[in-house]
CSV table of C-alpha atoms in Angstrom, one decimal:
chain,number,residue,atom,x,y,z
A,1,UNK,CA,0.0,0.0,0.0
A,2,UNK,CA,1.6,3.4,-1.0
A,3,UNK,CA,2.4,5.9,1.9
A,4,UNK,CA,2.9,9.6,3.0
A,5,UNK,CA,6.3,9.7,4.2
A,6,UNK,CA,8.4,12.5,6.4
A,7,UNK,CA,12.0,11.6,6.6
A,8,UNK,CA,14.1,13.1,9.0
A,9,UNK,CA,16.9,10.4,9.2
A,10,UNK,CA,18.7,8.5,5.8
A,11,UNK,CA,16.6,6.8,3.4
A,12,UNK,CA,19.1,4.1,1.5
A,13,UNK,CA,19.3,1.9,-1.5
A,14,UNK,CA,22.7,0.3,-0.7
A,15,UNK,CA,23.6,-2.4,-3.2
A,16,UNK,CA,20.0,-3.1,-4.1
A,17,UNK,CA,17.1,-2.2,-5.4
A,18,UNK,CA,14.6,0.1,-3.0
A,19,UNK,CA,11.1,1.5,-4.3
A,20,UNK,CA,9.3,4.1,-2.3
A,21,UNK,CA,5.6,4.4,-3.7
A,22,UNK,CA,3.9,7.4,-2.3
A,23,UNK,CA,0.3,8.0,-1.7
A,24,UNK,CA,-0.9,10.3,-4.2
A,25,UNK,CA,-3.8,12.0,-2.3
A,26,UNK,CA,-1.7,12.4,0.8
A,27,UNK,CA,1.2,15.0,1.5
A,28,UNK,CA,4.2,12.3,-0.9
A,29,UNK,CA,7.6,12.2,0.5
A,30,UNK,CA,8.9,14.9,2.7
A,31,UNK,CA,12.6,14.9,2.9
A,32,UNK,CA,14.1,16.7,5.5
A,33,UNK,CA,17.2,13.9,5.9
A,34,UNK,CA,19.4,12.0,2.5
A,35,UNK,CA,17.7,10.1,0.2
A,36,UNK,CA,20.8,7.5,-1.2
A,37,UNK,CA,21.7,5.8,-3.8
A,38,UNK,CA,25.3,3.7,-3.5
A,39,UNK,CA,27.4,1.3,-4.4
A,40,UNK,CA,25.2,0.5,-7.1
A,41,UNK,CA,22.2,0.2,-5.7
A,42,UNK,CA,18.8,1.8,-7.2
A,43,UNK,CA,15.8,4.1,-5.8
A,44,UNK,CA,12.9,3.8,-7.2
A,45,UNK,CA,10.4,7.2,-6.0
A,46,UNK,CA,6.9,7.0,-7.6
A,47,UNK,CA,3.4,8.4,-7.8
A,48,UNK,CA,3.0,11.3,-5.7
A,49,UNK,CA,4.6,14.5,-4.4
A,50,UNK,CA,8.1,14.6,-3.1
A,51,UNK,CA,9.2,18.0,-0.7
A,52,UNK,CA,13.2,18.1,-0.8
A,53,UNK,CA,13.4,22.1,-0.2
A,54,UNK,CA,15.1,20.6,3.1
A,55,UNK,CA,16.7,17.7,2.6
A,56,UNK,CA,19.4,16.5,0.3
A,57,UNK,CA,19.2,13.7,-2.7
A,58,UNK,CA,22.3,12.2,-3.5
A,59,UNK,CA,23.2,9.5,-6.5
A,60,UNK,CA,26.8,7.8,-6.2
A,61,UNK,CA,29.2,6.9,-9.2
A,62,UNK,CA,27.8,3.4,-10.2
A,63,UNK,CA,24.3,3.8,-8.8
A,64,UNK,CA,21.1,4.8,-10.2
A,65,UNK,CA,17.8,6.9,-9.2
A,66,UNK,CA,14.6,6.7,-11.3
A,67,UNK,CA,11.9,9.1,-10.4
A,68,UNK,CA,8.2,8.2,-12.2
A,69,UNK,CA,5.3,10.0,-12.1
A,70,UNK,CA,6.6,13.0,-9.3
A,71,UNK,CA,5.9,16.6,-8.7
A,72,UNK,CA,9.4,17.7,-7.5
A,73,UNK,CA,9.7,20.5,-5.1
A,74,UNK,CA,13.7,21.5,-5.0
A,75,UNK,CA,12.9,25.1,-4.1
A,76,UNK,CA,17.0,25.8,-2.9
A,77,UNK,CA,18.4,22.5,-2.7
A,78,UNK,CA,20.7,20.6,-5.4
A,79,UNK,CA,20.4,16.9,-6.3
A,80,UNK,CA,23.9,15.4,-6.4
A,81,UNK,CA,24.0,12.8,-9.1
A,82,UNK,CA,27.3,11.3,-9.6
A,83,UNK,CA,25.7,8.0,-11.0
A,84,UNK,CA,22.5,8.1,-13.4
A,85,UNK,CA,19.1,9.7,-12.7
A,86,UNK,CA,16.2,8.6,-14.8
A,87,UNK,CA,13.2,11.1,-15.0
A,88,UNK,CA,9.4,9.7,-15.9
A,89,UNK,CA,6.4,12.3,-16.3
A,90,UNK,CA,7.8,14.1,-13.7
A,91,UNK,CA,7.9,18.0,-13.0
A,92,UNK,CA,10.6,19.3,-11.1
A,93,UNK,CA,9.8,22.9,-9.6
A,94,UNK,CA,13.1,25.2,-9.2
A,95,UNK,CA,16.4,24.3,-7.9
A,96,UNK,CA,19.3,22.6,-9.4
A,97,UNK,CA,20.1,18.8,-11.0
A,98,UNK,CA,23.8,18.6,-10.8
A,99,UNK,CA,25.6,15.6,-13.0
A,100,UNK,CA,28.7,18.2,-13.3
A,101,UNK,CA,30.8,15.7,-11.5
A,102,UNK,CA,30.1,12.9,-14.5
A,103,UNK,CA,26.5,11.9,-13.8
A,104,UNK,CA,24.2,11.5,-16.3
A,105,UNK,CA,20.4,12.7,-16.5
A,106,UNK,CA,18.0,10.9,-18.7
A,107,UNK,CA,14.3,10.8,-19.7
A,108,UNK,CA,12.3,9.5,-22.6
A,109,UNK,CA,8.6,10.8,-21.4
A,110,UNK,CA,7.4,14.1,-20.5
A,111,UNK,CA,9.4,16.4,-18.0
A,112,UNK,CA,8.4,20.0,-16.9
A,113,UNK,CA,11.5,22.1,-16.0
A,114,UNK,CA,10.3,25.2,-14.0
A,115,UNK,CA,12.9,27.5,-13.7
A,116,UNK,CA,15.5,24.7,-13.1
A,117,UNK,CA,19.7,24.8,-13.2
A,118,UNK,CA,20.6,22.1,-15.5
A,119,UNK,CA,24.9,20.8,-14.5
A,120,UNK,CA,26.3,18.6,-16.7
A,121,UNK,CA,24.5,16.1,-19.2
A,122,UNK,CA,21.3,15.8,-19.3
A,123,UNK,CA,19.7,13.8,-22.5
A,124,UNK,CA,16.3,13.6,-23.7
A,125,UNK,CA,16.1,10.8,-26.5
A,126,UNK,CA,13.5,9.9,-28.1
A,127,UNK,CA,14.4,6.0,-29.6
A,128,UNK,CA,12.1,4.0,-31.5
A,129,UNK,CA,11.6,1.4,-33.9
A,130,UNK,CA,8.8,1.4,-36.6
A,131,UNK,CA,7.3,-1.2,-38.8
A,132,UNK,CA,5.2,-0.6,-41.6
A,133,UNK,CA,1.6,0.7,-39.2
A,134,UNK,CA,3.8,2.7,-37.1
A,135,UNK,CA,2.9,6.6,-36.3
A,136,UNK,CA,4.8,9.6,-34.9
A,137,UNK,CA,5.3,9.9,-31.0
A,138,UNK,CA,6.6,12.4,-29.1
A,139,UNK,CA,8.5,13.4,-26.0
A,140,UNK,CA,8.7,16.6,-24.5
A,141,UNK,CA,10.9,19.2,-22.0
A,142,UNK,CA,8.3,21.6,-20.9
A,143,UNK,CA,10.2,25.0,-19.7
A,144,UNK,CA,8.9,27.1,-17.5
A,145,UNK,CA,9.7,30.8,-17.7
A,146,UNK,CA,14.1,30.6,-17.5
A,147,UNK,CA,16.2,27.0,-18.0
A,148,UNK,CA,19.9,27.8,-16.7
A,149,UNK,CA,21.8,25.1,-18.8
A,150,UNK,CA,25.1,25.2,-17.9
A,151,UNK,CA,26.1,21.6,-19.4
A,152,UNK,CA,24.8,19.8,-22.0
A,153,UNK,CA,21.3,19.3,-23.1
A,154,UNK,CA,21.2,16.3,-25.6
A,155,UNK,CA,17.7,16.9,-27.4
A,156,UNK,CA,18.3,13.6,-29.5
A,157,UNK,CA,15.2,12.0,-31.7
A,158,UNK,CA,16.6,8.4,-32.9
A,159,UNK,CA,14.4,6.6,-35.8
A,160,UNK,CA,14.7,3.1,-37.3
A,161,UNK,CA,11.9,3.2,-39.7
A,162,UNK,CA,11.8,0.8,-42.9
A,163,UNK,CA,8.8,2.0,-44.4
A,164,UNK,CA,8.0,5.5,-43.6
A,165,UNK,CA,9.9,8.9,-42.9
A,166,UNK,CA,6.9,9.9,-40.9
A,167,UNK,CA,6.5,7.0,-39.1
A,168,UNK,CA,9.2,7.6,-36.0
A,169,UNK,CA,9.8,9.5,-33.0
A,170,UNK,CA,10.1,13.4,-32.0
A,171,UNK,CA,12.6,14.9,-29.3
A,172,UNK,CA,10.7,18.4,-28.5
A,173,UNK,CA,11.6,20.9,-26.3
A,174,UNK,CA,8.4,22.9,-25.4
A,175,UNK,CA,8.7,26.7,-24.4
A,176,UNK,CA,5.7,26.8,-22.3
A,177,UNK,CA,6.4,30.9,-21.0
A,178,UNK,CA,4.9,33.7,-22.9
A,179,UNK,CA,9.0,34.8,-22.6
A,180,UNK,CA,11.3,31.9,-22.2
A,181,UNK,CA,14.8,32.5,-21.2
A,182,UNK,CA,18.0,30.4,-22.2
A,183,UNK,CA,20.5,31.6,-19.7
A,184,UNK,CA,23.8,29.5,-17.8
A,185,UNK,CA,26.0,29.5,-21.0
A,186,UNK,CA,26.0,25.6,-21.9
A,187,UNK,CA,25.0,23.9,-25.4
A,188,UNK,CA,21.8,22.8,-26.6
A,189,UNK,CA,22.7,19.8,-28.9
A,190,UNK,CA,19.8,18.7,-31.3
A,191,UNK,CA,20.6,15.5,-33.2
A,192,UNK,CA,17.9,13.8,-35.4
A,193,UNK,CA,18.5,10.0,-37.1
A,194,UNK,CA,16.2,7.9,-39.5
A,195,UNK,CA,13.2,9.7,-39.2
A,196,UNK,CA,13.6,11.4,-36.3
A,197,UNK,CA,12.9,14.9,-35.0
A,198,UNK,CA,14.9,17.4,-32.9
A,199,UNK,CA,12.9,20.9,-32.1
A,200,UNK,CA,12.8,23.6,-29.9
A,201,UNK,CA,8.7,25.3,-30.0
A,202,UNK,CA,6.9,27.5,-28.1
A,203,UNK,CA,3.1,25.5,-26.5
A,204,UNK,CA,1.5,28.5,-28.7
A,205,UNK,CA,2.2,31.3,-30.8
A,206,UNK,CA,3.6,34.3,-29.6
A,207,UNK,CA,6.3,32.6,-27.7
A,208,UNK,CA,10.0,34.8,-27.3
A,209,UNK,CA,12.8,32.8,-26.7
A,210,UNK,CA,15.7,34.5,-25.3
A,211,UNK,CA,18.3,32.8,-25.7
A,212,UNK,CA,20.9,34.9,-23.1
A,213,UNK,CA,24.5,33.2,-23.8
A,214,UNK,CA,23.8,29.1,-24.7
A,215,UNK,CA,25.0,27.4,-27.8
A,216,UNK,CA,22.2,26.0,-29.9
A,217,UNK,CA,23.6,23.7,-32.3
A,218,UNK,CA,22.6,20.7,-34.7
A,219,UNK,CA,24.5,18.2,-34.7
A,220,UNK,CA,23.5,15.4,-37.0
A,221,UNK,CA,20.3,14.5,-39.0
A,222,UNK,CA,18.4,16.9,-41.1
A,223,UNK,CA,15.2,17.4,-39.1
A,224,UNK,CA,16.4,20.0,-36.7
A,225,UNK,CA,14.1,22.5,-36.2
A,226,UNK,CA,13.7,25.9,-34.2
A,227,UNK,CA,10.5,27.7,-33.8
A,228,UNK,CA,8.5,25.5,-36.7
A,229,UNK,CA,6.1,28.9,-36.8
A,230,UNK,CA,5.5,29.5,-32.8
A,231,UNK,CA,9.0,31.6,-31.6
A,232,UNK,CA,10.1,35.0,-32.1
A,233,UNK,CA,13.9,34.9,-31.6
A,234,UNK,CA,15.8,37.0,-29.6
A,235,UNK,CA,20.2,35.3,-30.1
A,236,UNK,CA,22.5,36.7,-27.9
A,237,UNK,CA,24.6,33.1,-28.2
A,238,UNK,CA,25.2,31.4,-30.4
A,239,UNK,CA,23.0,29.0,-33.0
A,240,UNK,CA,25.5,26.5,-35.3
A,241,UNK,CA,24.4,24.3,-37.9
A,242,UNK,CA,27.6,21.9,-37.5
A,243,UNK,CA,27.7,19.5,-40.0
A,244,UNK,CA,23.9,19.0,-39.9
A,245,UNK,CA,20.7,20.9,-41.2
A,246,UNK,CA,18.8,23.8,-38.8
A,247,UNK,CA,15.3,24.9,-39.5
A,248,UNK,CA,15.1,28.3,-38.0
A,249,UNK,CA,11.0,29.4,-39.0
A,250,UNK,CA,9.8,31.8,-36.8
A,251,UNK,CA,6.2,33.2,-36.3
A,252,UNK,CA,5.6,35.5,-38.8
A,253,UNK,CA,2.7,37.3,-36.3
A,254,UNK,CA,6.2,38.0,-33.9
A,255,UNK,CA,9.1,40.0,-33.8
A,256,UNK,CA,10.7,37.4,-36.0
A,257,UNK,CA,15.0,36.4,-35.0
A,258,UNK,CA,17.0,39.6,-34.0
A,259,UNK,CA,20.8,38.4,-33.9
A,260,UNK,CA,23.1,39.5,-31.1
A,261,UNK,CA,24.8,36.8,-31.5
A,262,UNK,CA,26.1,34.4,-34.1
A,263,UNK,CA,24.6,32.2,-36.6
A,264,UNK,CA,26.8,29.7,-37.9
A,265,UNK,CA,27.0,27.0,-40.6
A,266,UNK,CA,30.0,25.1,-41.0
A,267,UNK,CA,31.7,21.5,-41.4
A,268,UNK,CA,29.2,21.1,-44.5
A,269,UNK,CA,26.1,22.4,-42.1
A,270,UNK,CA,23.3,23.8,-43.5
């Protein structure tokens, strides 16, 4: 039977695997003690509310952490991942998820990012295989208001279709802020294979992306797309098609892209 939990003490996956399921009509997981992964254990938090504004979440080098189905509150408080941390349909309000020291953030679902501090790697890649019925899906970043990327952000759609370019999978980062800002000075690496899809949106038109000092860049693929019709532009970084092919289509209702920046093509980029 799931639970409401307050933890004051050390809650530990040591070696093992340990799932906490939380009761989602009660108050979650309050964390006011460590919640641990180590030595290559796993911890498994699910289905409900977790409260970490006063505790601490850590992840070891070797271990993992897979979070499904969670409204995060990190209002002030960093998660330490040093192993992997796997995100499902969760959103994680403020704070700061920290792989700087070699950890490694995934998700392949639906993740809301309001006004979060991205360290290190974090990838969202969107990998699927598609017969001859097969239809587009989709998995989405949702930003809320300003994303402080200060590492990597993989926005990666991978596509093994043998049938059908529109049959396959689409890596989208959603600007879900009437005036979304791009701020910590990281990259933004969109890749797109087979018939995959990398792009950055806004949820409606008359979305203004800001992009303050990160590095957009395609990568591979030729299905990399920014604004598809729903962003006015503002570049004060820098946006590089690097040996792949960038869509920039703005919405013609908006300000359109003012440069401040650079836009790039090179290494056969388009």
């Amino acid at each position: 039977q799931a639970l409401s939990i307050t933890n004051k003490s050390d809650i530990v996956a040591d070696n093992a695997t340990l799932t906490i399921g939380l009761d989602d009509k009660g108050t979650g997981l309050v964390n006011e003690g460590q919640l641990i992964s180590r030595n290559g254990g796993t911890l498994i938090i699910q289905d409900g509310a977790v409260d970490n504004r006063d505790g601490t979440i850590l992840v070891s080098t070797g271990s993992n952490m897979t979070m499904s189905n969670v409204v995060l509150d990190n209002r002030g408080s960093s998660i330490d991942i040093d192993g992997a941390l796997k995100l499902a349909n969760v959103t994680v309000n403020q704070g700061t998820l920290d792989a700087s020291d070699g950890g490694l953030i995934t998700h392949n679902s639906n993740v809301t990012l309001d006004n979060v501090t991205l360290a290190g790697t974090f990838t969202q890649n969107n990998t699927t295989y598609y017969g001859y019925s097969g239809t587009r899906t989709e998995t989405k970043t949702i930003v809320e208001d300003v994303l402080t990327n200060t590492g990597l952000f993989n926005l990666h759609a991978t596509t093994i279709s043998p049938y059908h370019t529109w049959a396959g999978g689409t890596s989208s980062l959603v600007l879900n802020s009437e005036e979304t800002i791009l701020d910590g000075g990281g990259v933004l690496d969109m890749r797109s294979y087979g018939a995959g899809v990398s792009r950055i949106v806004g949820l409606e038109t008359g979305t203004h992306l800001i992009n303050e000092n990160n590095t957009i860049q395609a990568t591979a693929g030729t299905q990399n797309y920014l604004g598809q019709d729903t962003l006015s532009i503002t570049n004060r970084g820098s946006i590089v098609a690097d040996n792949a092919t960038l869509t920039i289509d703005t919405d013609d209702e908006g300000t359109g892209l003012v440069n401040e920046g650079q836009l790039i093509s090179r290494n056969g980029g388009t």
